[in-house]
Coordinates of C-alpha atoms in Angstrom, one line a residue:
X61 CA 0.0 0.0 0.0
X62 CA 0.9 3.2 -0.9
X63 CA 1.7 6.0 1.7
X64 CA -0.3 9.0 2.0
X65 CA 1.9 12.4 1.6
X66 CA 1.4 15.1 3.8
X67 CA -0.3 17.5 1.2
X68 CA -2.4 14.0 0.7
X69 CA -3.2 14.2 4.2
X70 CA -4.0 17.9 4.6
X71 CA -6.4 17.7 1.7
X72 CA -8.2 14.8 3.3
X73 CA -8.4 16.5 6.3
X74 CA -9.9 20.0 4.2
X75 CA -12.7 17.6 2.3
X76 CA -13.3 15.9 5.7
X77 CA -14.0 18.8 7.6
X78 CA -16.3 20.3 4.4
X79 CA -18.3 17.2 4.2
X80 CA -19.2 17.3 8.1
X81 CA -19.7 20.7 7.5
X82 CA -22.1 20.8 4.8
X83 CA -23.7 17.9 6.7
X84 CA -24.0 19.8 9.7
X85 CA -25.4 23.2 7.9
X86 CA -28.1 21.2 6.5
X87 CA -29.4 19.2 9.2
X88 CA -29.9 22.4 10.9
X89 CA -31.7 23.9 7.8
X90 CA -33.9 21.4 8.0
X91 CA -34.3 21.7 11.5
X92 CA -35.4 25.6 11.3
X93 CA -37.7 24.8 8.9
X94 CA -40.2 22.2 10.5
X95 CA -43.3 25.0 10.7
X96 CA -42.9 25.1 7.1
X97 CA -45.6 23.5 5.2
X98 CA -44.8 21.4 1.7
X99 CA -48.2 20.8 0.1
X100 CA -48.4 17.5 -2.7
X101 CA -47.1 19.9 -5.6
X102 CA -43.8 20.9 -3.5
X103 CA -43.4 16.9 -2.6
X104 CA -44.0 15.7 -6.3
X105 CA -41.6 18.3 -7.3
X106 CA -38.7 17.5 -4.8
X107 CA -39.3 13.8 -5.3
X108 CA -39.0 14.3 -9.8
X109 CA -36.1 16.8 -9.5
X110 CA -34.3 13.6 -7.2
X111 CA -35.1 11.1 -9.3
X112 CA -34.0 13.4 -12.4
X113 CA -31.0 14.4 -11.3
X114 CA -29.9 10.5 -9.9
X115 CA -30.7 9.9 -13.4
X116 CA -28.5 12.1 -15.9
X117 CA -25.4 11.5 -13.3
X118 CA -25.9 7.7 -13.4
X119 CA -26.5 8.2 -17.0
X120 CA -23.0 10.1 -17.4
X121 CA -21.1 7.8 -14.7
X122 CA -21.9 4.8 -17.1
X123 CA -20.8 6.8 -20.2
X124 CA -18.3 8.3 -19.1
X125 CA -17.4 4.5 -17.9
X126 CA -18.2 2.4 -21.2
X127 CA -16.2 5.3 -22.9
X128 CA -13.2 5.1 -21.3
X129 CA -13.1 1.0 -21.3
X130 CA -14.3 0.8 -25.2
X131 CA -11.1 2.9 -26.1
X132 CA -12.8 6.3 -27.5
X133 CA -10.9 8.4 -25.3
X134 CA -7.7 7.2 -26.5
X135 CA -8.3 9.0 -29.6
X136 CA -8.9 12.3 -28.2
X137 CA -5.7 12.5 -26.0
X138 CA -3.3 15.0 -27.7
X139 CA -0.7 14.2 -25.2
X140 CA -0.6 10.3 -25.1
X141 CA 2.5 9.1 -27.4
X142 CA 1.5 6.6 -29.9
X143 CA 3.6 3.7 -31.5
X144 CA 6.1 4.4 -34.6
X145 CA 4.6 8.3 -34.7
X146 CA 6.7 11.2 -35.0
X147 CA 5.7 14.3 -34.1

């Protein structure tokens, strides 16, 4: 196994700290906002802008996936040196 650098470490750490942050910021948003009422409109809305958005970045995760393992992106890569080509 590989081990982690310090800058490694320290950017961990940053993402970490971010992630329990944003966590923490929105469970109390949530919290503050319990006399709020959501009628069926507001629910059907929230529960089609989830499913909509799970689906285009599942959607691009595979492509980007089947892309990358069919050899399509090879093409595209300026920088890659290819066999018995000179530049």
């Amino acid at each position: 196994m590989k081990k982690i650098s310090a800058g490694q470490l320290v950017l961990l750490i940053a993402l970490g700290a971010m992630l329990i942050l944003t966590g923490v910021w929105a469970v109390s948003i949530w919290g503050a906002s319990t006399g709020v009422e959501m009628g069926k409109h507001g629910w059907i809305a929230l529960g089609l802008g989830t499913f909509f958005s799970l689906l285009i970045g599942c959607g691009l995760m595979a492509l980007m996936f089947f892309s990358s393992r069919s050899g399509h992106d090879d093409v595209a890569d300026p920088f890659r040196e290819r066999d018995g080509e000179d530049r």
